[in-house]
Short mmCIF file of C-alpha atoms and ligand atoms in Angstrom, two decimals:
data_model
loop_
_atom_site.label_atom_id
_atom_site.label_comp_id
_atom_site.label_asym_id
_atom_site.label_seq_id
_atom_site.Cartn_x
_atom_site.Cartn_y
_atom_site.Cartn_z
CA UNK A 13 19.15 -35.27 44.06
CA UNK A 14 21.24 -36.40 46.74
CA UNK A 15 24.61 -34.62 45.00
CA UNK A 16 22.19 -31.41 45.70
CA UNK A 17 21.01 -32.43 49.59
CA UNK A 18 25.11 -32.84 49.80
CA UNK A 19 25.49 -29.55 48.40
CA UNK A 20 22.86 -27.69 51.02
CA UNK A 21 24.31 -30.17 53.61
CA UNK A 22 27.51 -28.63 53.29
CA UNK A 23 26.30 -25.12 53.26
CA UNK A 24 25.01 -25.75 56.38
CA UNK A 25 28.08 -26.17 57.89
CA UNK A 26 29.42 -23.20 56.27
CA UNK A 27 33.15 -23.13 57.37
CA UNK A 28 33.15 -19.06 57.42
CA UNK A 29 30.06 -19.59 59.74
CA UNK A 30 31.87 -22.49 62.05
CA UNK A 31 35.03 -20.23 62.34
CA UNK A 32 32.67 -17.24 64.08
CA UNK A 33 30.98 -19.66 66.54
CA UNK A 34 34.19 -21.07 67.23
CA UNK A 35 35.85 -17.46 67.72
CA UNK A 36 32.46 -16.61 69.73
CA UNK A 37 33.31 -19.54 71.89
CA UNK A 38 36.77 -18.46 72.57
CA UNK A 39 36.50 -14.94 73.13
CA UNK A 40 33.60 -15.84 75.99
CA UNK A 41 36.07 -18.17 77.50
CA UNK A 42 39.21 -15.91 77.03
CA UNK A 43 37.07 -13.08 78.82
CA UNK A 44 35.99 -15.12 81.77
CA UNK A 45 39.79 -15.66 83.03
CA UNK A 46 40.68 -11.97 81.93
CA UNK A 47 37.93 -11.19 84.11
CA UNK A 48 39.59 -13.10 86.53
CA UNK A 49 43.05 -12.31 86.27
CA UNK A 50 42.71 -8.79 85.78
CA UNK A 51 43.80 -8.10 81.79
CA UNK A 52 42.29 -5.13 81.31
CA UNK A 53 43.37 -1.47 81.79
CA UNK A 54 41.79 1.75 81.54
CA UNK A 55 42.86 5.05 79.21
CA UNK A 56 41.60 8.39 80.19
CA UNK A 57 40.14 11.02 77.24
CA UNK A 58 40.10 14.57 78.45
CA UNK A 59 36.56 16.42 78.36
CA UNK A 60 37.40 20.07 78.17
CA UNK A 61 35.74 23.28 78.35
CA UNK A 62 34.46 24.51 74.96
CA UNK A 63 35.88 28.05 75.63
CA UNK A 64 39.08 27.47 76.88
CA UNK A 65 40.49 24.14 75.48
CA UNK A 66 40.93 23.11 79.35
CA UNK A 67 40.26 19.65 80.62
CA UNK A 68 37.71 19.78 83.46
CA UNK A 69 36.97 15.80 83.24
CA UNK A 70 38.42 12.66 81.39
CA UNK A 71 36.12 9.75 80.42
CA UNK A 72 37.11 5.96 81.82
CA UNK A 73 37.87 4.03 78.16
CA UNK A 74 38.74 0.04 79.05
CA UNK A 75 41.08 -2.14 77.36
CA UNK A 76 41.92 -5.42 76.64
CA UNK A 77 45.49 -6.69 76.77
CA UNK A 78 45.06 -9.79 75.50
CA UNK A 79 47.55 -12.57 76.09
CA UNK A 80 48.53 -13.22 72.64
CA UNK A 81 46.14 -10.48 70.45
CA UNK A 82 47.81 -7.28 71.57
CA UNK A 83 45.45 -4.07 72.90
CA UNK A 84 41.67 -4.73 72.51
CA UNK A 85 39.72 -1.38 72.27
CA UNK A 86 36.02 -1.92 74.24
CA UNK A 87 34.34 -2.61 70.86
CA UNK A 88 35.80 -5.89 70.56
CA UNK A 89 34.63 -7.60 73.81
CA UNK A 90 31.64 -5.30 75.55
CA UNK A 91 29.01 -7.02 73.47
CA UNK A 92 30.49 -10.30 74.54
CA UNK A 93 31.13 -9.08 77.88
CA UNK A 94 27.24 -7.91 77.74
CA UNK A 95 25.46 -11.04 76.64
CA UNK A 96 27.50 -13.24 79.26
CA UNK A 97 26.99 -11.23 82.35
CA UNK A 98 30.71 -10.53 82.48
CA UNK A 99 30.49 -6.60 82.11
CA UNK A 100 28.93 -6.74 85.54
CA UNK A 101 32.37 -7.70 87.14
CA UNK A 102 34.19 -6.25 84.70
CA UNK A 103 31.85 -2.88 85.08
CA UNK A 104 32.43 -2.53 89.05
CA UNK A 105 36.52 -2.98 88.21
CA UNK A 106 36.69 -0.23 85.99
CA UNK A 107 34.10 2.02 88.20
CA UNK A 108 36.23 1.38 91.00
CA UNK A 109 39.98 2.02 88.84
CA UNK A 110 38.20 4.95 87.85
CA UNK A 111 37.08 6.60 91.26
CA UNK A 112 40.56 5.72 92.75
CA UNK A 113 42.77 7.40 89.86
CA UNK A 114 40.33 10.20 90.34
CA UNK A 115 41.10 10.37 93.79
CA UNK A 116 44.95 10.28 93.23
CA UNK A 117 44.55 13.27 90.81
CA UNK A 118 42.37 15.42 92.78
CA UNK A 119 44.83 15.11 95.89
CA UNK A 120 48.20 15.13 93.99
CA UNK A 121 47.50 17.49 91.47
CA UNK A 122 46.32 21.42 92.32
CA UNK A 123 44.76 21.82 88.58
CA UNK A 124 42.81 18.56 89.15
CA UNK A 125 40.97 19.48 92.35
CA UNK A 126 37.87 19.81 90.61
CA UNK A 127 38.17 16.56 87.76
CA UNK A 128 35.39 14.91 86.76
CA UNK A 129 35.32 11.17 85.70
CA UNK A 130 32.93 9.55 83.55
CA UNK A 131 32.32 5.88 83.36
CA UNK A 132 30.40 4.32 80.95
CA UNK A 133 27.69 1.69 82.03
CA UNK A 134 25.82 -0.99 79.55
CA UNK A 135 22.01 -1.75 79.87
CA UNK A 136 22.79 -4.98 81.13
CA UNK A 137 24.37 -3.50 84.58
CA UNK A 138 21.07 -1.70 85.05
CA UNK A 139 19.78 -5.11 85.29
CA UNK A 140 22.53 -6.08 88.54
CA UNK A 141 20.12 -4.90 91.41
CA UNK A 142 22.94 -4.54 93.11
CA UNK A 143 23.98 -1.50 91.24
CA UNK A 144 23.16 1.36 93.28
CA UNK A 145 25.25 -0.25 95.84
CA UNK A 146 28.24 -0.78 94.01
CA UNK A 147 28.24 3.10 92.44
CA UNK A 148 28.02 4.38 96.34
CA UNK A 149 30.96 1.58 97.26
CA UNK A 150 33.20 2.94 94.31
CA UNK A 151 32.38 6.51 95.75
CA UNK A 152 32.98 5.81 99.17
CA UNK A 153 35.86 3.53 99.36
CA UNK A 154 37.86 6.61 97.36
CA UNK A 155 36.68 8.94 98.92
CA UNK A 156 35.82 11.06 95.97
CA UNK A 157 32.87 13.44 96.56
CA UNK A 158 29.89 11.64 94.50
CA UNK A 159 29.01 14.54 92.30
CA UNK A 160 32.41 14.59 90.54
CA UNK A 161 31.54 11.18 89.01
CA UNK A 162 29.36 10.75 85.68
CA UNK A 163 28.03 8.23 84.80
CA UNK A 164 27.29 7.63 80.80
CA UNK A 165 24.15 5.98 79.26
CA UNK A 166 23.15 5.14 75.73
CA UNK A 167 20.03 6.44 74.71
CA UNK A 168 19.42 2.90 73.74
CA UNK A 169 19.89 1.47 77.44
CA UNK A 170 17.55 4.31 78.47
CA UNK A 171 14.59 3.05 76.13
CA UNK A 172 15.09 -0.73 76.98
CA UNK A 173 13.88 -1.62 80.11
CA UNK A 174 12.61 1.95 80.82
CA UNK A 175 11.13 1.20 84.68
CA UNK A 176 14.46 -0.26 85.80
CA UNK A 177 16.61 2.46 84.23
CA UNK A 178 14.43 4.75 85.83
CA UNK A 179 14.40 3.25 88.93
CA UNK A 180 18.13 3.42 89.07
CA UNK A 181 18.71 6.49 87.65
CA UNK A 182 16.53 7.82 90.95
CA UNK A 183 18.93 5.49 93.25
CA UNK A 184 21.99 6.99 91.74
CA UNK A 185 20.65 10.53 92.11
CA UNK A 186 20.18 10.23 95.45
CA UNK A 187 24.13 9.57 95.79
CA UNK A 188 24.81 12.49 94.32
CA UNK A 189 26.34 11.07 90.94
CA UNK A 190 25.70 12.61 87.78
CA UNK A 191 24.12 11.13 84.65
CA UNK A 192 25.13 11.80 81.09
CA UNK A 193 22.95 10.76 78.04
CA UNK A 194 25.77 9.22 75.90
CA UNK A 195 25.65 9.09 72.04
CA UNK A 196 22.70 11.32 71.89
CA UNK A 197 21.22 11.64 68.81
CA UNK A 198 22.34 8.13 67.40
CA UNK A 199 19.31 6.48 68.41
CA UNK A 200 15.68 6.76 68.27
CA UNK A 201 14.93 8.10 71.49
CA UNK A 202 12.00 10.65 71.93
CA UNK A 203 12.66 13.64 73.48
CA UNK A 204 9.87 12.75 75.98
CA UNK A 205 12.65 10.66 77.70
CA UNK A 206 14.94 13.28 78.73
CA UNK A 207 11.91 14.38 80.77
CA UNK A 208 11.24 11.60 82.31
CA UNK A 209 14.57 10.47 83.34
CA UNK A 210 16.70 12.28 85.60
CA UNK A 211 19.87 12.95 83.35
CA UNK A 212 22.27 15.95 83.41
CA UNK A 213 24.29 16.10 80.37
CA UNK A 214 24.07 15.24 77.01
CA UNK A 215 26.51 13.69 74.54
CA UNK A 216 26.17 14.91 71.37
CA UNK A 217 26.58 11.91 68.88
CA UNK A 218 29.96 12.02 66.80
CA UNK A 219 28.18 11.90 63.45
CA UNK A 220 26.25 15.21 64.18
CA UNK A 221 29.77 16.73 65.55
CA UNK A 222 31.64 15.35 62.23
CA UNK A 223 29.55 16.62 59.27
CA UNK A 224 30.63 19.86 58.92
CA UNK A 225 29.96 19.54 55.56
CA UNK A 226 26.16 18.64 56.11
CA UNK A 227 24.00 21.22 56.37
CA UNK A 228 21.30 18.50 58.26
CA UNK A 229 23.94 17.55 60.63
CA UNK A 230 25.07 21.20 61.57
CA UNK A 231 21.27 22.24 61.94
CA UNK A 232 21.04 19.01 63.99
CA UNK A 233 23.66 19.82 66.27
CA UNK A 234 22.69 23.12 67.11
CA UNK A 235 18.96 21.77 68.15
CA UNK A 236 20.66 19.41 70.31
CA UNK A 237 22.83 22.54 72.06
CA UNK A 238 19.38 24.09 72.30
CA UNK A 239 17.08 21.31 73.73
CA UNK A 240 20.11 20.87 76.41
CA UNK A 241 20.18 24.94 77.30
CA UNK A 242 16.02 25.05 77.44
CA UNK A 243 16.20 21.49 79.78
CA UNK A 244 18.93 23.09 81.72
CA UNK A 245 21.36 19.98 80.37
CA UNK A 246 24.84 20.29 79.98
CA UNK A 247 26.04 19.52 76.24
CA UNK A 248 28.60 18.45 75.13
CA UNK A 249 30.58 17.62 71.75
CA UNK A 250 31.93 14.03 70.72
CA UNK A 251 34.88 13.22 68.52
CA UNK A 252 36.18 16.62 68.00
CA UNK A 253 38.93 15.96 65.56
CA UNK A 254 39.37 19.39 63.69
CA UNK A 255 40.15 23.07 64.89
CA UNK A 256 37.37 23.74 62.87
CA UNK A 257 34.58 22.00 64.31
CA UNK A 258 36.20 23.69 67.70
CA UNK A 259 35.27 26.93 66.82
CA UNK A 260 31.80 26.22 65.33
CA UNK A 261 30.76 24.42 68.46
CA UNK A 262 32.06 27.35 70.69
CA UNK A 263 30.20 29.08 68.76
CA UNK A 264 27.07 27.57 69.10
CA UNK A 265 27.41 27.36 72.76
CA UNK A 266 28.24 23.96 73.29
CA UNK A 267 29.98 23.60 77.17
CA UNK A 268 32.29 20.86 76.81
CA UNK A 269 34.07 18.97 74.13
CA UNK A 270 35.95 15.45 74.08
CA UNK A 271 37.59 14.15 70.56
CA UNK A 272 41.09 13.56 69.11
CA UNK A 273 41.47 16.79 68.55
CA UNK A 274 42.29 17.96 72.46
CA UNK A 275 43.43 14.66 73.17
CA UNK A 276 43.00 10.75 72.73
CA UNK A 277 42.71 8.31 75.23
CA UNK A 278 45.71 7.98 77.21
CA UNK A 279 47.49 6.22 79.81
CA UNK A 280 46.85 7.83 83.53
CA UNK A 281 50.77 9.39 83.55
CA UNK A 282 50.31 11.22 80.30
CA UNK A 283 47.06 12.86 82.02
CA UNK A 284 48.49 13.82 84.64
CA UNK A 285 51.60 15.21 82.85
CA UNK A 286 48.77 16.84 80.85
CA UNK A 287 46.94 18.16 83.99
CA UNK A 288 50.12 19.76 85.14
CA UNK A 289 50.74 21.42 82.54
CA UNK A 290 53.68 19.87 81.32
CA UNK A 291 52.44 18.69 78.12
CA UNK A 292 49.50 21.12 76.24
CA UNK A 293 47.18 20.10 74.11
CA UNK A 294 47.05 21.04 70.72
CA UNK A 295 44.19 23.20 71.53
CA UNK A 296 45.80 24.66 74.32
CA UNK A 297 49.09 25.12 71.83
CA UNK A 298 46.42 26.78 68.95
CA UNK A 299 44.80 29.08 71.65
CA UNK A 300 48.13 30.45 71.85
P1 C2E B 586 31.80 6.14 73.98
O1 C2E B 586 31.43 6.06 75.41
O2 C2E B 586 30.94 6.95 73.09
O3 C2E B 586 33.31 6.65 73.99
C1 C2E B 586 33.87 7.48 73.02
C2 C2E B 586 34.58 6.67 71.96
O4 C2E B 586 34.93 7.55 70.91
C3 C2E B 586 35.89 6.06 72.45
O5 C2E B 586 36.12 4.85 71.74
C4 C2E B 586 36.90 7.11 72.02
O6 C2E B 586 38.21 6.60 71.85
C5 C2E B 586 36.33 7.53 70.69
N1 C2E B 586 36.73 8.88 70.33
C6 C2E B 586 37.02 9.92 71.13
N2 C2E B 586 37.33 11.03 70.43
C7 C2E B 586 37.24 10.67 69.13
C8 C2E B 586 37.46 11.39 67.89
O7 C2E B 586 37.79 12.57 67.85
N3 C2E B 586 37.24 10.69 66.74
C9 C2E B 586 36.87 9.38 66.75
N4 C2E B 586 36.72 8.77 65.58
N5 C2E B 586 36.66 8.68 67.89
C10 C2E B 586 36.84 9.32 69.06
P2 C2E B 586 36.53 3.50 72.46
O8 C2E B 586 37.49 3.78 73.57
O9 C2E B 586 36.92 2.53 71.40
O10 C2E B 586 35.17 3.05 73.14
C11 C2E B 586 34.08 2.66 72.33
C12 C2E B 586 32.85 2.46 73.17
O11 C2E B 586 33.01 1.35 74.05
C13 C2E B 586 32.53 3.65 74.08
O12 C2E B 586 31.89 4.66 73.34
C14 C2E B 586 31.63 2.98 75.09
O13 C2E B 586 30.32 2.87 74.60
C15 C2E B 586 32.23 1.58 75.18
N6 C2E B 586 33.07 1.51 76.39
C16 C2E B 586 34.34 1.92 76.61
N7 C2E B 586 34.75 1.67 77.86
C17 C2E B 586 33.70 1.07 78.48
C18 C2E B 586 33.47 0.56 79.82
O14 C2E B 586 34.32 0.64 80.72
N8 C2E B 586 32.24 0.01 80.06
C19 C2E B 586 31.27 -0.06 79.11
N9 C2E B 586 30.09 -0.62 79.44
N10 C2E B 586 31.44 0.40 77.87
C20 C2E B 586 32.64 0.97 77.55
MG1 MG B 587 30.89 7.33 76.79
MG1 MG B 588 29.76 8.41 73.06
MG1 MG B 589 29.87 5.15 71.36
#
């Protein structure tokens, strides 16, 4: 009996199990200092216009470079970030990296004059009441006007916590910033919701966009292009990777369009090189 306690002792203290808690611990620690020092960056994905291939916003993607780990894509660290109040901090850095590159663009470049930027925002800094006011600081201290910022939502932050959200969503319409409904379709969301909150755009989820092949998902995304056109919401198309799902979406009357096929996330000097026209994108190059 006591050879079998050892044995469920020791299972217990799984080492696979101790190793996760240990790299938990770590990674919380690790992210508190990069908070503090600064060890993150942000890449820029072009959102273009479904007709034309052109860019007509970029969406704020943070990263990680990690002291000894190399690049970190978001994935990584946000839920760690989340669940230990970091991604407030960390949030209000890249908003305000965001608004200020904006800025530069919109000033130094003539094709960028009318940019969008998108930042993404977790359901935990709709809990920061302090939110509201540090969208409108971002805004102001750039001096961007507020409508050319988005700002993205999961359709899960939307249903948790709905009064806050909602409360928020009214403070940051008042600004003048936009709302986008990100990764639309992913969740379980009614479509009661996009009534009741104030949102502008929707982000049709990547899986919809991606299965060409499925009959469901095509059907799928063209409801979602519909519901957005009767509700007056701009759509647009996730993870674009193929020519092909290019065309059908244009064809379906989605607006915009953001995916590796027009571009991936890159560094602020290859947008800009890619605003100016000095470097097309491969749609621009296939639109002849
Ligand atoms: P998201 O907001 O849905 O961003 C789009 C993600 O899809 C990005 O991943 C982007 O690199 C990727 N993507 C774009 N086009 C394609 C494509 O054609 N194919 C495929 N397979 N993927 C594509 P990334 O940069 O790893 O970001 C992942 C998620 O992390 C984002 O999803 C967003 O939810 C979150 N995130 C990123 N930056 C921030 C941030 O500053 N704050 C917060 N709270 N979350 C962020
Ligand atoms: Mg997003
Ligand atoms: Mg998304
Ligand atoms: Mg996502």
């Amino acid at each position: 009996a006591s050879k079998r306690n050892g044995r469920d002792r020791y299972a217990v203290f799984d080492p696979a199990m101790y190793a996760d808690v240990l790299r938990e611990a770590r990674v919380r620690t690790e992210l508190e200092r990069a908070v503090a020092e600064e060890q993150f960056f942000v890449l820029y994905q072009p959102i273009v216009d479904m007709p034309s291939g052109r860019p007509t916003g970029v969406e704020a993607l943070v990263r990680w470079r990690h002291p000894t780990d190399g690049v970190l894509g978001p994935d990584t660290f946000i839920p760690y970030a989340e669940e230990s109040g970091l991604i407030v901090p960390l949030g209000r850095w890249v908003l305000r990296q965001a608004c200020d590159q904006l800025a530069e663009w919109r000033r130094e470049l003539p094709s960028a004059r009318e940019l969008h930027m998108s930042v993404n925002l977790s359901a935990r800094q709709f809990q920061n009441p302090n939110l509201v006011e540090e969208v409108a600081d971002a805004v102001s201290r750039s001096g961007i006007e507020p409508s050319c910022l988005v700002l993205e939502i999961t359709e899960t932050t939307l249903m948790r916590d709905s009064d806050v959200v909602l409360a928020a969503l009214h403070g940051l319409r008042r600004l003048g910033v936009r709302v986008a409904v990100d990764d639309f379709g992913s969740g379980y969301s009614s479509l009661g919701y996009l009534k009741r909150f104030p949102v502008d755009i929707l982000k049709i989820d990547r899986s919809f966009v991606q299965g060409e092949e499925d009959a469901d998902a095509a059907t799928l995304t063209e409801a979602v292009i519909g519901i957005g056109r009767a509700l007056r919401l701009q759509t647009v198309a996730e993870g674009v990777e193929t020519s092909a799902q290019w065309s059908t979406l244009r064809e379906l009357g989605c607006d915009l369009g953001q995916g590796f096929y027009f571009a991936r996330p890159s560094e602020a000097d290859v947008i800009a090189r890619l605003l100016a026209g000095d470097m097309p994108s491969v749609a621009l190059l296939d639109a002849g």
